[in-house]
PDB file of C-alpha atoms in Angstrom:
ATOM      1  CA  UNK A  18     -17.521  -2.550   3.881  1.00 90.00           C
ATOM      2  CA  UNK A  19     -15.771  -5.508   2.572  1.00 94.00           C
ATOM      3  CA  UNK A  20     -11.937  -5.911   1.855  1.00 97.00           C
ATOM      4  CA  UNK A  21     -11.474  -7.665  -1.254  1.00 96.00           C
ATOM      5  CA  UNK A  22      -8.019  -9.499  -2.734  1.00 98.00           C
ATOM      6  CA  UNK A  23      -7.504  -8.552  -6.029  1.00 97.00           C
ATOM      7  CA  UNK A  24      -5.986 -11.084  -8.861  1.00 97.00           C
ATOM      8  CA  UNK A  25      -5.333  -9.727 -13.172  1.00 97.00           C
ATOM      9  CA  UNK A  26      -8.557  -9.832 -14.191  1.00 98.00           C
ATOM     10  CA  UNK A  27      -9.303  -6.661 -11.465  1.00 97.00           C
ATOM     11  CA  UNK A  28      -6.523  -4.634 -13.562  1.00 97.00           C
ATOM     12  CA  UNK A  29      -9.043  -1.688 -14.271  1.00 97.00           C
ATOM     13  CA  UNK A  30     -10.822  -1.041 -10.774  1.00 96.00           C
ATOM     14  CA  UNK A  31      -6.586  -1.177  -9.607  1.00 96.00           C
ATOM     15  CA  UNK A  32      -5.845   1.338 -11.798  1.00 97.00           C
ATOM     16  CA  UNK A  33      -8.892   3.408 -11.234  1.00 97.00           C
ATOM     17  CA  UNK A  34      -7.961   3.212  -7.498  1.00 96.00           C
ATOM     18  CA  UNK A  35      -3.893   3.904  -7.846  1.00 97.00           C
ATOM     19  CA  UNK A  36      -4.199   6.503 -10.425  1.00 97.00           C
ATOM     20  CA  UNK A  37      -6.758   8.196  -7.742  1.00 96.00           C
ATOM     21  CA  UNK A  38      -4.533   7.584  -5.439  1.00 96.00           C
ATOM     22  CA  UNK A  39      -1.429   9.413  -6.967  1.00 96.00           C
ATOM     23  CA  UNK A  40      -3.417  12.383  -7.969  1.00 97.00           C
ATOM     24  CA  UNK A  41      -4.647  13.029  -4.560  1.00 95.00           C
ATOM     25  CA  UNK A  42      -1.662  12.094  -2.504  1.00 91.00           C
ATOM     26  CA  UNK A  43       1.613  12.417  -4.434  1.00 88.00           C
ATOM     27  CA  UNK A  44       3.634  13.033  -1.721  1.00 81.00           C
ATOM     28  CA  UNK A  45       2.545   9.026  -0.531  1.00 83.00           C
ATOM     29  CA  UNK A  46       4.145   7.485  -3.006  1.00 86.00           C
ATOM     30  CA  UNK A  47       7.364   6.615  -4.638  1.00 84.00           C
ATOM     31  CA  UNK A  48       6.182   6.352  -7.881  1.00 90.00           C
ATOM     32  CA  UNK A  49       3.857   8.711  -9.871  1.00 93.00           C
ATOM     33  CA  UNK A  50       0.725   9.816 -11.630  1.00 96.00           C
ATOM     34  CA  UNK A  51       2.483  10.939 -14.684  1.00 96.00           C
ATOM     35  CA  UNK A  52       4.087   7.325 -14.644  1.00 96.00           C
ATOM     36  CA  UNK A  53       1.329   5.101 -14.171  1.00 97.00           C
ATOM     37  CA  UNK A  54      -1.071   6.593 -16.319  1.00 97.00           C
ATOM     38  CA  UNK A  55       1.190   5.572 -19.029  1.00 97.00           C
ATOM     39  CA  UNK A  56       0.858   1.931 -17.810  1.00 97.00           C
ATOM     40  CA  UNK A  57      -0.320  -0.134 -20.215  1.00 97.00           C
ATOM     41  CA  UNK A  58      -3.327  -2.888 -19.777  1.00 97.00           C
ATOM     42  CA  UNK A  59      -0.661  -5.691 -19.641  1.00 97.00           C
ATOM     43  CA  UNK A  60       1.420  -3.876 -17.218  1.00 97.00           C
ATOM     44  CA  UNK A  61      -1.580  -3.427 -14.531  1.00 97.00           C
ATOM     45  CA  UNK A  62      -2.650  -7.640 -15.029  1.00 97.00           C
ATOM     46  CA  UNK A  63       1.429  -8.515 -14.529  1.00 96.00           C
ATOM     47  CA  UNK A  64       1.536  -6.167 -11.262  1.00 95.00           C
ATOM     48  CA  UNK A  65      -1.844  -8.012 -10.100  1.00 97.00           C
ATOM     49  CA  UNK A  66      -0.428 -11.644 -10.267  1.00 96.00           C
ATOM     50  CA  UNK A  67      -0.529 -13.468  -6.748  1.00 93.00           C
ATOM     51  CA  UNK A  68       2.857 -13.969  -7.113  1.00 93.00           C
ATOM     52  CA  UNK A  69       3.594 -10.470  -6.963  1.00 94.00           C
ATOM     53  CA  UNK A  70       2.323 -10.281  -3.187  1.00 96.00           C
ATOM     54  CA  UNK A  71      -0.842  -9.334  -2.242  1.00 98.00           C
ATOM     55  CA  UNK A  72      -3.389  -6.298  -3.544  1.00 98.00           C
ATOM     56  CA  UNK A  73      -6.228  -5.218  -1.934  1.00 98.00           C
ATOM     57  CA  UNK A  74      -9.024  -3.010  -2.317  1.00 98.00           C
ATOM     58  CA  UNK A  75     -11.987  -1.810   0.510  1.00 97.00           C
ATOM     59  CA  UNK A  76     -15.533  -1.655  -1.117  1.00 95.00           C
ATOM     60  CA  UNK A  77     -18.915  -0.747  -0.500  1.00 89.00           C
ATOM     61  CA  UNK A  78     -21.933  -0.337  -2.921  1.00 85.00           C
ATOM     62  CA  UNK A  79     -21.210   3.036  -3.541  1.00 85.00           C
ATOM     63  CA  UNK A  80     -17.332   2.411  -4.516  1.00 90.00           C
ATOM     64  CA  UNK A  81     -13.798   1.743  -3.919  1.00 94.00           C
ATOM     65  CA  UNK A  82     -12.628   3.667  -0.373  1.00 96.00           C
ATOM     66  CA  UNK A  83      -9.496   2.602  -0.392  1.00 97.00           C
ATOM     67  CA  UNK A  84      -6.261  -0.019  -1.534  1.00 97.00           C
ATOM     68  CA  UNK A  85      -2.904  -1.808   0.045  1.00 98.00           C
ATOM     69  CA  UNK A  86      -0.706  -3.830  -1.119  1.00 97.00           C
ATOM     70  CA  UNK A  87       2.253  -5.796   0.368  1.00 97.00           C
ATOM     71  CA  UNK A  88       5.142  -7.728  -1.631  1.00 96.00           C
ATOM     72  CA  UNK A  89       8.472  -9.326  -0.120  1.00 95.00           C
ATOM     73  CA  UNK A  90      11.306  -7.337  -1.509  1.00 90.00           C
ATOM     74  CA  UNK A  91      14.659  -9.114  -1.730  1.00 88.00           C
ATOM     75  CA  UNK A  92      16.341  -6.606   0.338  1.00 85.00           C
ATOM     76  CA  UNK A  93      14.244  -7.041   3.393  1.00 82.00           C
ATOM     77  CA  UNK A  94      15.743 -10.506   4.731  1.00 86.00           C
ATOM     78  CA  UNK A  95      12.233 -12.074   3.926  1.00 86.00           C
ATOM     79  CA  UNK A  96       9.810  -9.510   5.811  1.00 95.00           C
ATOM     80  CA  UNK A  97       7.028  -8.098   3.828  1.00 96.00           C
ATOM     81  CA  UNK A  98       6.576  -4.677   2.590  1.00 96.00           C
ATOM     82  CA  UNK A  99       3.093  -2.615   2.886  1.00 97.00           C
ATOM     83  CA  UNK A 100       2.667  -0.594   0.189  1.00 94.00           C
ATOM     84  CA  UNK A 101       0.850   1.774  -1.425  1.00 93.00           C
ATOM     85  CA  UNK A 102      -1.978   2.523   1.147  1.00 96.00           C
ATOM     86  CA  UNK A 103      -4.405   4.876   0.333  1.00 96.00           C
ATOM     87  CA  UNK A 104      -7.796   6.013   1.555  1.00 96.00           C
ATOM     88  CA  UNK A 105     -10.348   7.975  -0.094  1.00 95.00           C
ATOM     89  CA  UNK A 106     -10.448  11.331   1.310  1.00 94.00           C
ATOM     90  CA  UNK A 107     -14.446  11.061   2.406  1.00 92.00           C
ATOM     91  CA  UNK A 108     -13.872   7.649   4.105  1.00 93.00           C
ATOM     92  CA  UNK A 109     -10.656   8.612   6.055  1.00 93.00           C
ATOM     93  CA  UNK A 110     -11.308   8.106   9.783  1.00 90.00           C
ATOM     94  CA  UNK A 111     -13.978   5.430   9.412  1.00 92.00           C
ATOM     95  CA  UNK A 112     -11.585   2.368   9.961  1.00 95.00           C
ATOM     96  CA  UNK A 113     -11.100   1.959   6.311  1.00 96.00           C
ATOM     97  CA  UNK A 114      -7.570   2.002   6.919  1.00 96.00           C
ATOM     98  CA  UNK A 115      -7.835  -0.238  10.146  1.00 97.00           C
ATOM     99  CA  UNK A 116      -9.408  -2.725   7.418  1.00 97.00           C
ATOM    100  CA  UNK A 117      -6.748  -2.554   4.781  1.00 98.00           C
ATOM    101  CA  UNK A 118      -3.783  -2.992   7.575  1.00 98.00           C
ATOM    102  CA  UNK A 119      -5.412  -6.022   8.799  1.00 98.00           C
ATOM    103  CA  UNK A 120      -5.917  -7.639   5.372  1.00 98.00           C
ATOM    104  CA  UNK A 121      -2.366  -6.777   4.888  1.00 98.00           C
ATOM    105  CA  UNK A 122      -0.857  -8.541   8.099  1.00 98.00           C
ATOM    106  CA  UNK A 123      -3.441 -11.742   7.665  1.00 97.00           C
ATOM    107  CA  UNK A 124      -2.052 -12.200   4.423  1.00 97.00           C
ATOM    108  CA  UNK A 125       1.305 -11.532   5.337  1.00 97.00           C
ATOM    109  CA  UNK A 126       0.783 -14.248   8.530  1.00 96.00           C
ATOM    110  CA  UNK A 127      -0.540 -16.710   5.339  1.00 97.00           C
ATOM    111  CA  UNK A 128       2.607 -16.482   3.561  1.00 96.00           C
ATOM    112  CA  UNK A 129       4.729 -17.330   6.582  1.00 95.00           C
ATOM    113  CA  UNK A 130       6.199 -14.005   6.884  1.00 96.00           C
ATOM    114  CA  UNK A 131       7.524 -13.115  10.226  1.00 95.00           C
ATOM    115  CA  UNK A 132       7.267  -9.552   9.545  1.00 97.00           C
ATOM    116  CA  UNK A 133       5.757  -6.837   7.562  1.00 98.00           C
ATOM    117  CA  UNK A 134       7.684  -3.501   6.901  1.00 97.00           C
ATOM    118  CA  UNK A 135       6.299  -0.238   5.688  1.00 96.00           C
ATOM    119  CA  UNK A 136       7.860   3.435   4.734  1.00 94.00           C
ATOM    120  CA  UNK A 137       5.735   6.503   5.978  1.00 93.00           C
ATOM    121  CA  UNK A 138       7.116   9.970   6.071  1.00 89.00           C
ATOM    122  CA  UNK A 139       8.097  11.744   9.173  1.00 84.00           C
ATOM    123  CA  UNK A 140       5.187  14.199   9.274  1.00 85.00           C
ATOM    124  CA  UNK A 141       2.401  11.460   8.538  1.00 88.00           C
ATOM    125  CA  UNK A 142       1.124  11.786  12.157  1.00 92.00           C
ATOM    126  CA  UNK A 143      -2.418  10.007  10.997  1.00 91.00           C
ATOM    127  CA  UNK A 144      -0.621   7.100   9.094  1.00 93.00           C
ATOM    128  CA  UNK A 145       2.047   6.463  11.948  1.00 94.00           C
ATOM    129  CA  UNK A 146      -1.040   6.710  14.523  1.00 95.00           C
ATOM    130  CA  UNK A 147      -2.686   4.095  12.288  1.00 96.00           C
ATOM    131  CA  UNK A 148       0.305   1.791  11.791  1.00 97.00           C
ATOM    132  CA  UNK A 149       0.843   1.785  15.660  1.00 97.00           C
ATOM    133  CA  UNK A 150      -2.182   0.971  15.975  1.00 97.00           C
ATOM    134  CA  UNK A 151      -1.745  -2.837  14.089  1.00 97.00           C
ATOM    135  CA  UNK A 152       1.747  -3.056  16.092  1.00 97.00           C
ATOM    136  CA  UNK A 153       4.385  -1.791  13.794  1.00 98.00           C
ATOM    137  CA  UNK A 154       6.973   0.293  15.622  1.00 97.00           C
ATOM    138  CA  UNK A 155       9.756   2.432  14.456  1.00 96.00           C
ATOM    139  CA  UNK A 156      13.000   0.232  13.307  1.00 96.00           C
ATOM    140  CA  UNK A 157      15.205   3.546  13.310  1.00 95.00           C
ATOM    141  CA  UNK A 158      15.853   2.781   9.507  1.00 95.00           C
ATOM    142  CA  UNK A 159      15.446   6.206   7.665  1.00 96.00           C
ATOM    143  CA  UNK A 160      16.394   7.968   4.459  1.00 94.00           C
ATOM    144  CA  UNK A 161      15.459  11.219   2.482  1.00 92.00           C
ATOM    145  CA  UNK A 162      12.567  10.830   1.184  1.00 86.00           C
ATOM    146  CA  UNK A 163      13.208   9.841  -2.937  1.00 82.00           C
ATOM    147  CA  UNK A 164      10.914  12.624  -4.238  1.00 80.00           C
ATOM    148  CA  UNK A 165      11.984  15.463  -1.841  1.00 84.00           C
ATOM    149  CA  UNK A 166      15.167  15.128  -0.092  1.00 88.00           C
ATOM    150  CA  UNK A 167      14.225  17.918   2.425  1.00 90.00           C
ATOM    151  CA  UNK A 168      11.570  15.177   3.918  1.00 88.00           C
ATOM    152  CA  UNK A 169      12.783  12.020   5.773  1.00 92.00           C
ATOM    153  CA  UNK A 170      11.160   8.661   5.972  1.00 93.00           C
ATOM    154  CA  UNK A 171      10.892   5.994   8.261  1.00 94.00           C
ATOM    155  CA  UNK A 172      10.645   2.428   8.576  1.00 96.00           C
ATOM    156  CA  UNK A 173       7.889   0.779  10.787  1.00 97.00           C
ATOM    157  CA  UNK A 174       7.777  -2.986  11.265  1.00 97.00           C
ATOM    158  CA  UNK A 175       5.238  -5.220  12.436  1.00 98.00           C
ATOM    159  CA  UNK A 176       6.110  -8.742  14.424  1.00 97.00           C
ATOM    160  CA  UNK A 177       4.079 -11.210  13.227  1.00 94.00           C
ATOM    161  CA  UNK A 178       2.923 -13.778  15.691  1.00 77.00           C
TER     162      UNK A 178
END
């Protein structure tokens, strides 16, 4: 398995991967499958452009198992944000996940960042359990969830060292 950083002219596996993504975990995201399938092809390059933060996907010969990406938001006094994280339902438990985090906090300790934040909702035992794992701990930053205000989320930060 190899973790490979992905630049505009990887537009179509990245959509492959996110539109996968959405359909089998809606509840993961902000955004949605109805949405991004109407993306066009120059909307996918501009997302991919390094300046845009970092995107990521987890291969092997038989496919894609997985994708991360992390930008720096304005609103986050400089840290990072970990986003859309996503494993393929046959690889989950392997350390697909374990691989994607780590990409996600090297790059994020290349860029200088002294910290990477994420949002997982309150009942994602296996992603909190996973982000723990890398060193992100609970800030005590929440907020309804944006697609279902019955479900809270939670911010997680990482120290980088």
């Amino acid at each position: 398995m190899d973790v490979r950083r992905l630049g505009p002219q990887d537009w179509a596996l990245w959509r492959d991967v996110r539109l996968a993504a959405l359909a089998d975990s809606p509840r993961a995201f902000a955004s949605t499958l109805e949405r991004e399938q109407a993306f066009d092809e120059d909307r996918w390059r501009a997302w991919l452009e390094p300046a845009k933060g970092l995107k990521a996907v987890a291969r092997e010969p038989e496919g894609t198992a997985g994708i991360v990406g992390v930008w720096v938001p304005e609103d986050r006094d400089g840290a990072g944000e970990l986003f859309s994280m996503w494993v393929r339902p046959g690889w989950r438990g392997s350390g697909v996940g374990d691989l994607l985090v780590a990409e996600a906090l090297r790059w994020a300790g290349e860029q200088d960042l002294e910290a990477v934040d994420l949002w997982v909702v309150g009942d994602n035992v296996a992603a909190r359990r996973l982000y723990e794992r890398h060193g992100f701990r609970p800030t005590g930053e929440a907020q309804p969830y944006p697609r279902d205000p019955s479900v809270v989320e939670y911010v997680m930060r990482c120290e980088i060292s």
